[in-house]
Short mmCIF file of C-alpha atoms in Angstrom, two decimals:
data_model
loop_
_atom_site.label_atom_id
_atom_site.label_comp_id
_atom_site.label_asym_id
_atom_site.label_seq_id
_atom_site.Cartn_x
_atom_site.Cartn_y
_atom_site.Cartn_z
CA UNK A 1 17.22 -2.64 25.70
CA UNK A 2 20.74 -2.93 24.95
CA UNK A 3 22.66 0.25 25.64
CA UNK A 4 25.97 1.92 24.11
CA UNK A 5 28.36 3.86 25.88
CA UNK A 6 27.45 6.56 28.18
CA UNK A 7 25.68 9.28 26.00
CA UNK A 8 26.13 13.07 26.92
CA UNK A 9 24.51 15.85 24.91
CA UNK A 10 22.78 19.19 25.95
CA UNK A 11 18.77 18.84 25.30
CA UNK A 12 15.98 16.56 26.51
CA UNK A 13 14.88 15.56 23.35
CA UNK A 14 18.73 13.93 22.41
CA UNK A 15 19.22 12.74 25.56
CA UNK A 16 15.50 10.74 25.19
CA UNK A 17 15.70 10.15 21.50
CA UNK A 18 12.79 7.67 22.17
CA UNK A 19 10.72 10.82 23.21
CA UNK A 20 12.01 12.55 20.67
CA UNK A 21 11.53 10.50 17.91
CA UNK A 22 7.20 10.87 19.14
CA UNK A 23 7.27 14.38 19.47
CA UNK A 24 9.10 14.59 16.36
CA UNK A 25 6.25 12.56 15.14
CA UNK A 26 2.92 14.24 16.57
CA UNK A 27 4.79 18.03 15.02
CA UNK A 28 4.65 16.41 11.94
CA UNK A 29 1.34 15.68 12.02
CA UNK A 30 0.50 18.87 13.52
CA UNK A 31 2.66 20.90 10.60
CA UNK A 32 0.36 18.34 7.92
CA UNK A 33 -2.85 20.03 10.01
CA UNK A 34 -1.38 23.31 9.63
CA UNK A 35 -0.55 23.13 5.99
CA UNK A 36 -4.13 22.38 5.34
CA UNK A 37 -5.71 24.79 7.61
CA UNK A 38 -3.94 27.67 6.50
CA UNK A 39 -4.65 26.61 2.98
CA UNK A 40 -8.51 26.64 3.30
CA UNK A 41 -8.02 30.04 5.75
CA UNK A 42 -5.71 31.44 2.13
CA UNK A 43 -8.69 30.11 0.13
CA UNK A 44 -11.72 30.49 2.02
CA UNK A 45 -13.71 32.72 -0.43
CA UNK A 46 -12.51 30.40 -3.01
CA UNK A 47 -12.31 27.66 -2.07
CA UNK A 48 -15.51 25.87 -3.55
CA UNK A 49 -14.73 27.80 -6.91
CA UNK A 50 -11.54 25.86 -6.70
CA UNK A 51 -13.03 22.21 -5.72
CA UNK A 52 -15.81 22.49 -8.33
CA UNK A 53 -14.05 24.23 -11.50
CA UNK A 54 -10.33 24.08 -10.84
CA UNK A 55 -9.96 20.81 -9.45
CA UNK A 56 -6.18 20.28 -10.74
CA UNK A 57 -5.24 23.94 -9.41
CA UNK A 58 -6.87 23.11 -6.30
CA UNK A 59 -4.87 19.75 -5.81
CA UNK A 60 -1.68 21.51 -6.83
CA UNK A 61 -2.09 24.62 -4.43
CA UNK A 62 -2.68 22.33 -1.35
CA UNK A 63 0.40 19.82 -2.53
CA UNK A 64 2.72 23.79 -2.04
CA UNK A 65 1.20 24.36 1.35
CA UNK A 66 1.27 20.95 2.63
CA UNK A 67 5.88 20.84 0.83
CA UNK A 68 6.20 24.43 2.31
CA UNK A 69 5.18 23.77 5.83
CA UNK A 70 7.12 20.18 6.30
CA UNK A 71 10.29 21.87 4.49
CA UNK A 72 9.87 24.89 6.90
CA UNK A 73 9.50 22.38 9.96
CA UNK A 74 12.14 19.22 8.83
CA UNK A 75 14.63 22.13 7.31
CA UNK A 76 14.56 24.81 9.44
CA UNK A 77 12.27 24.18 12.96
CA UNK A 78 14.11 21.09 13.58
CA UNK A 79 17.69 21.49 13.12
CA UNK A 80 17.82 25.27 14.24
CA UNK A 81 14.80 25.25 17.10
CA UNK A 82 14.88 21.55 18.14
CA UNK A 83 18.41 20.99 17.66
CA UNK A 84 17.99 17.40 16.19
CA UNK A 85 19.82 15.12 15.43
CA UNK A 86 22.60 17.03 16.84
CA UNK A 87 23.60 20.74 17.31
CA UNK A 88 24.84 22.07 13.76
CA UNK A 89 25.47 25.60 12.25
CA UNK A 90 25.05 25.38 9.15
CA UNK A 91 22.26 23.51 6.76
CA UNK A 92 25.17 21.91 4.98
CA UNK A 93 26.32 20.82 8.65
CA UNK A 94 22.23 19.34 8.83
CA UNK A 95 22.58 17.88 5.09
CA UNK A 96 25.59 15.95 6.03
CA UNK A 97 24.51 15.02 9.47
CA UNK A 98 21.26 13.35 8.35
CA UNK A 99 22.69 12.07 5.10
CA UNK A 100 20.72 14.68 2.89
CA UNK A 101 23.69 15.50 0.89
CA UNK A 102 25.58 12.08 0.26
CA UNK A 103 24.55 11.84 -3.46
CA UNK A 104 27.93 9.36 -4.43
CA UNK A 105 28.01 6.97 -5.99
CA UNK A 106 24.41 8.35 -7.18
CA UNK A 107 24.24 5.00 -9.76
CA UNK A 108 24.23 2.58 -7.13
CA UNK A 109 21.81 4.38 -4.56
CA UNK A 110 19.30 5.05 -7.42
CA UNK A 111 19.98 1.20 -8.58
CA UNK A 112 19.41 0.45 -4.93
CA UNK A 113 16.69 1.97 -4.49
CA UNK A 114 14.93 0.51 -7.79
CA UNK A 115 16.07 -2.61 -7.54
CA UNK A 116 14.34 -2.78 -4.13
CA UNK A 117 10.85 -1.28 -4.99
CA UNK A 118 10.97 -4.22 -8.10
CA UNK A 119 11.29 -6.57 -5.26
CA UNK A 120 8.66 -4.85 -3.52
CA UNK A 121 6.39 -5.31 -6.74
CA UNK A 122 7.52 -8.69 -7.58
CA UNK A 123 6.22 -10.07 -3.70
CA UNK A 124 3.00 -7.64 -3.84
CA UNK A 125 1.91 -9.59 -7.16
CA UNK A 126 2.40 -12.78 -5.99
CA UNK A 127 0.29 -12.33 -3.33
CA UNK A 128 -2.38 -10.19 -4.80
CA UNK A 129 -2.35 -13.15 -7.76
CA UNK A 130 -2.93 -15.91 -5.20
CA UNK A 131 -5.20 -14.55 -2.31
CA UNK A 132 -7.12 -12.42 -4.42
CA UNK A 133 -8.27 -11.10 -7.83
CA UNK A 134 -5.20 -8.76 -9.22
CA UNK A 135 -6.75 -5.63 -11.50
CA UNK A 136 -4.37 -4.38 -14.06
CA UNK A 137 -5.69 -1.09 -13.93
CA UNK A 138 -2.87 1.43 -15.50
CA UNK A 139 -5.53 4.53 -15.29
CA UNK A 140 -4.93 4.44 -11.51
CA UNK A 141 -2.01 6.29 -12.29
CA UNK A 142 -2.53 7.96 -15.86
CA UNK A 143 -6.04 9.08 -15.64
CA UNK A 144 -6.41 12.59 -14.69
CA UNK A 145 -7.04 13.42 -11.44
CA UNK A 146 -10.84 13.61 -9.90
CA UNK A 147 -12.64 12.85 -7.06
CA UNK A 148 -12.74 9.08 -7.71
CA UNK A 149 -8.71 8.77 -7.86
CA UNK A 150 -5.38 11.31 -8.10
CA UNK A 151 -4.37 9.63 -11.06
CA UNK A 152 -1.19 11.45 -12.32
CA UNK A 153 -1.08 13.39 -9.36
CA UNK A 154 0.28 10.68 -7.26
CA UNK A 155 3.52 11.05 -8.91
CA UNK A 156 2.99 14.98 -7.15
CA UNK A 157 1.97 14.48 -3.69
CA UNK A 158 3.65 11.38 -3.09
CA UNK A 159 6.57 12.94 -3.10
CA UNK A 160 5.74 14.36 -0.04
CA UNK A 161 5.95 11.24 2.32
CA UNK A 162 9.00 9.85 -0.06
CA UNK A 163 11.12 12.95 0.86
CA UNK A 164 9.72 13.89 4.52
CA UNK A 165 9.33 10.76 5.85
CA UNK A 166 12.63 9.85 5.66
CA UNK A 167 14.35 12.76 6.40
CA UNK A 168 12.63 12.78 10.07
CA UNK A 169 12.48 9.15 10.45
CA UNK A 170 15.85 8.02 8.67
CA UNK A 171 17.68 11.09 8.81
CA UNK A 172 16.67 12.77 12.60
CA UNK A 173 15.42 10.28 14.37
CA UNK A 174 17.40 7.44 13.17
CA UNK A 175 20.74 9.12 14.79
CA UNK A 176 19.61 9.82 17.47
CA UNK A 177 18.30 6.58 18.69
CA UNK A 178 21.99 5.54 17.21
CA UNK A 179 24.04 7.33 19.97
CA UNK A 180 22.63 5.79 22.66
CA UNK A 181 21.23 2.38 21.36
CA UNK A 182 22.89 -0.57 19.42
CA UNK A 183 22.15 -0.02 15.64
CA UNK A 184 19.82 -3.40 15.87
CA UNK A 185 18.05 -1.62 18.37
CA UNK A 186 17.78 1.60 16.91
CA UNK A 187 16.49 -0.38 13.72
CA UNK A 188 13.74 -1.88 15.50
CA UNK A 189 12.80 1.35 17.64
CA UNK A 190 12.82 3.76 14.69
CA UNK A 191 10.72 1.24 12.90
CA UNK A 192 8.21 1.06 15.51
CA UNK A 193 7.88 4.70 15.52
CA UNK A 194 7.61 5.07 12.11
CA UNK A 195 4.60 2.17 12.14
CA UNK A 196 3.25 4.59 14.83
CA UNK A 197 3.02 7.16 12.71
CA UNK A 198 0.72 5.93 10.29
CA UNK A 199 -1.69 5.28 13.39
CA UNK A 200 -2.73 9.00 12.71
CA UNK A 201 -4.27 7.82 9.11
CA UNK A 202 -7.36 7.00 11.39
CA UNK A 203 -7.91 10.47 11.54
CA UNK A 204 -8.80 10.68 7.64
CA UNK A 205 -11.04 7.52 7.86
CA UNK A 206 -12.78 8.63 11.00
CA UNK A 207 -15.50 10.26 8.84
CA UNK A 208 -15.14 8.14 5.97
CA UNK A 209 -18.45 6.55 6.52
CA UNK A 210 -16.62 3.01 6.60
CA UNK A 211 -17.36 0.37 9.83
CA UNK A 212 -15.18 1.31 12.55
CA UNK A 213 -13.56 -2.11 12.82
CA UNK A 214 -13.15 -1.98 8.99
CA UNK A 215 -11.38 1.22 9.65
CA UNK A 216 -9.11 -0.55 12.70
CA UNK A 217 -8.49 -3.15 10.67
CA UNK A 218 -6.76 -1.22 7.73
CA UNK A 219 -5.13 1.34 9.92
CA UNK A 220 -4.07 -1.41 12.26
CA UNK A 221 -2.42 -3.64 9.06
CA UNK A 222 -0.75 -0.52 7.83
CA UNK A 223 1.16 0.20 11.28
CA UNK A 224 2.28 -3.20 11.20
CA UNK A 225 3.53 -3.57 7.33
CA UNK A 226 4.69 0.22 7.52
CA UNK A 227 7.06 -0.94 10.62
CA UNK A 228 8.45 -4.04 8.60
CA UNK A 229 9.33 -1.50 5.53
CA UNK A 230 10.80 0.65 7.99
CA UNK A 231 13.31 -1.81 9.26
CA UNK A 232 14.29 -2.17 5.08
CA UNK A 233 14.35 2.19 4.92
CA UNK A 234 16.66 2.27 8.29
CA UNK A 235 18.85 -1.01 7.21
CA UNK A 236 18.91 0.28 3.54
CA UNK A 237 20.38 4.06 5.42
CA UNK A 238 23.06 2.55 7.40
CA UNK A 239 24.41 -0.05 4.88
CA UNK A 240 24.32 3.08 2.13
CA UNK A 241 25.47 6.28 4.35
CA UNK A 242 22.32 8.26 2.26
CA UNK A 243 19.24 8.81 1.96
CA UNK A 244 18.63 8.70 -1.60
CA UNK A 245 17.94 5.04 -1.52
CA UNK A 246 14.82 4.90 0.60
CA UNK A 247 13.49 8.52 -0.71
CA UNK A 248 13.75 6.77 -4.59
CA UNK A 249 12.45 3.19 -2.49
CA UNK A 250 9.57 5.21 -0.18
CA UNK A 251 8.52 7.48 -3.19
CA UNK A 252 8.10 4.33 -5.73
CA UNK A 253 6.21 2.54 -3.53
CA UNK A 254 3.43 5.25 -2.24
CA UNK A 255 3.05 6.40 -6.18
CA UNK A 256 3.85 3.61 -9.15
CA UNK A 257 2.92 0.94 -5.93
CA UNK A 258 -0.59 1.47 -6.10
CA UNK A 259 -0.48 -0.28 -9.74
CA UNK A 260 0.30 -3.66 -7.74
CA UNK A 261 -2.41 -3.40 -4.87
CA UNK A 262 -5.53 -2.94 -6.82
CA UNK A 263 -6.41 -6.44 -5.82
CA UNK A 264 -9.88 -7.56 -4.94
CA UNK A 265 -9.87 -10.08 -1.31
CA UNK A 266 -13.42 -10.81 -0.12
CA UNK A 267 -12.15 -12.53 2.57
CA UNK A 268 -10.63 -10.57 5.44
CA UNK A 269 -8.37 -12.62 6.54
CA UNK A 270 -7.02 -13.21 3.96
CA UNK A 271 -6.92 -8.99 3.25
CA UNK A 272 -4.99 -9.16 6.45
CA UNK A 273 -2.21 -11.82 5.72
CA UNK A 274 -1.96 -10.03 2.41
CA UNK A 275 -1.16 -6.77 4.00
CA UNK A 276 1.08 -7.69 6.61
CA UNK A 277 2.86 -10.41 4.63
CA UNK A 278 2.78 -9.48 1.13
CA UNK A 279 3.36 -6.15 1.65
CA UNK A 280 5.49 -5.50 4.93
CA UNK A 281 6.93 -8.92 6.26
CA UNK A 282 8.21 -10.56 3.08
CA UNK A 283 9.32 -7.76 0.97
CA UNK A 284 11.23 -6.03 3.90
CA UNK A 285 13.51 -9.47 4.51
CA UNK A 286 14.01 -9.54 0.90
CA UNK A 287 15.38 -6.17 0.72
CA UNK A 288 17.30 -5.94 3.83
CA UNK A 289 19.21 -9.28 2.08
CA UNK A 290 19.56 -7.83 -1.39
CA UNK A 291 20.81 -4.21 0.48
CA UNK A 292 23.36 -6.45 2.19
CA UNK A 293 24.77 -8.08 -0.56
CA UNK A 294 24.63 -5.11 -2.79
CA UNK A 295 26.26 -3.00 -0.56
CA UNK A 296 29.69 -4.00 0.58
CA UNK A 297 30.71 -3.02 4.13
CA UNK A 298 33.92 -3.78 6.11
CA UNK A 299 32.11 -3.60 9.44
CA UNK A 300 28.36 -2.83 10.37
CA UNK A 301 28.82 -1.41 13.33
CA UNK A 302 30.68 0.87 12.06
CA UNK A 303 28.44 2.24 9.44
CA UNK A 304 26.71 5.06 11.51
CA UNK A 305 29.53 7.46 12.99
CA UNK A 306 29.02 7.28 16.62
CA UNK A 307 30.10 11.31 17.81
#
């Protein structure tokens, strides 16, 4: 792995970002846990009442628990116990640090970050049109929510992973792999830790009732396609000096996205080449290109301030 400049900083987890950037990842799974547990511990003499007759409350309650604890842990835990990225004393210090707080020009990162979920869309189509059988289906987002779909409550809890995910992934881990690796590096490792993360989505499929090799096979195809995407979320960070771009980008694609993959693909192979391809491999290329040329930059390597 190609190396920068000697890299000095107080704390195990900067000075082995790569070990950082995991044990950032299994607290955030562990905070997810927590959420949830405490909820149904809040709840317990409730909590069927809730399920059964106040479906929408219950959905909504659980979305606050699940916000709270990954705000407490990304906001506070983090930068104050962990340190990461960097030692700061202040949260404007962490906001600026991680890129939280550069809104400007706010046009072009929301245009950015639109204009790269339509390619997103566009590609998804196109394959879900010619390896399978595409569903137009608008009440996957508009019904309201039940046990057979979230419906209008995607637009809710997806804003969870939209705004988490990239603050630890982009915003924490991303600099710190960045003051010790090349940013082409860093791309590529913070990409492979964020496809890592979504190996924990075995855990809610585990007792799903579905074939365990149906369940390796979707789990597996999202680590792979969610590693691609990353590589667009870290390139789309560095070439824009914010955030904003991949939260609009991350958050489009886990809520209005699901209009484009209700496809139907009996063969699984095919499922698979759709997955990886349609929805990581080809769309990430096309948006690291249209990032590049919509963002104008005197010198790459100097995007990410080395300090």
């Amino acid at each position: 792995v190609d190396k920068m400049p000697k890299y000095e900083t107080g704390g195990l987890l900067r000075n082995k970002p790569i070990l950082g950037g995991v044990v950032l990842t299994i607290l955030h799974i562990i905070f997810l846990f927590l959420a949830g547990l405490t909820f149904e511990l809040v709840f317990l003499s409730v909590l069927n009442t809730l399920i059964l007759n106040y479906f929408i409350l219950y959905l909504f309650l659980n979305f606050f628990f699940q916000f709270g604890f990954l705000a407490l842990f990304l906001l506070f835990i983090v930068p104050k116990g962990m340190k990461l990225p960097d030692l700061t004393f202040s949260f404007k210090d962490y906001a600026e640090k991680i890129r939280l707080s550069t809104l400007k020009p706010i046009m072009r990162n929301i245009l950015i970050g639109v204009g790269s979920f339509i390619i997103f869309c566009i590609i998804v189509l196109i394959g879900a049109v010619t390896l399978g059988n595409y569903v137009f289906s608008p009440e996957i987002l508009f019904r309201n929510p039940s046990f057979a779909g979230l419906g209008w409550f995607l637009f809710v809890i997806m804003l969870i992973p939209g705004i988490w995910e990239e603050i630890a992934y982009r915003g924490v881990i991303f600099p710190m792999l960045s003051k010790k690796y090349s940013l082409k590096t860093s791309i590529i490792i913070s990409s492979l830790i964020f496809g890592f993360a979504h190996s924990f989505n075995i855990l809610n499929l585990i007792f799903s009732g579905l074939d365990f090799f149906i369940i390796l096979f979707y789990v597996g195809a999202q680590i792979i396609y969610a590693t691609f995407l990353g590589v667009a979320f870290a390139y789309m960070y560095i070439k824009t000096k914010s955030l904003i771009p991949g939260i609009i980008l991350h958050y489009l694609i886990d809520s209005v996205g699901q209009l484009f993959l209700n496809t139907l693909i009996s063969d699984i192979f095919l499922e698979g080449i759709f997955l990886i391809c349609f929805v990581g491999v080809i769309p990430a290329i096309l948006i690291v290109i249209f990032v590049k040329f919509a963002v104008k930059t005197e010198n790459e390597d100097d995007l990410i301030t080395r300090s």
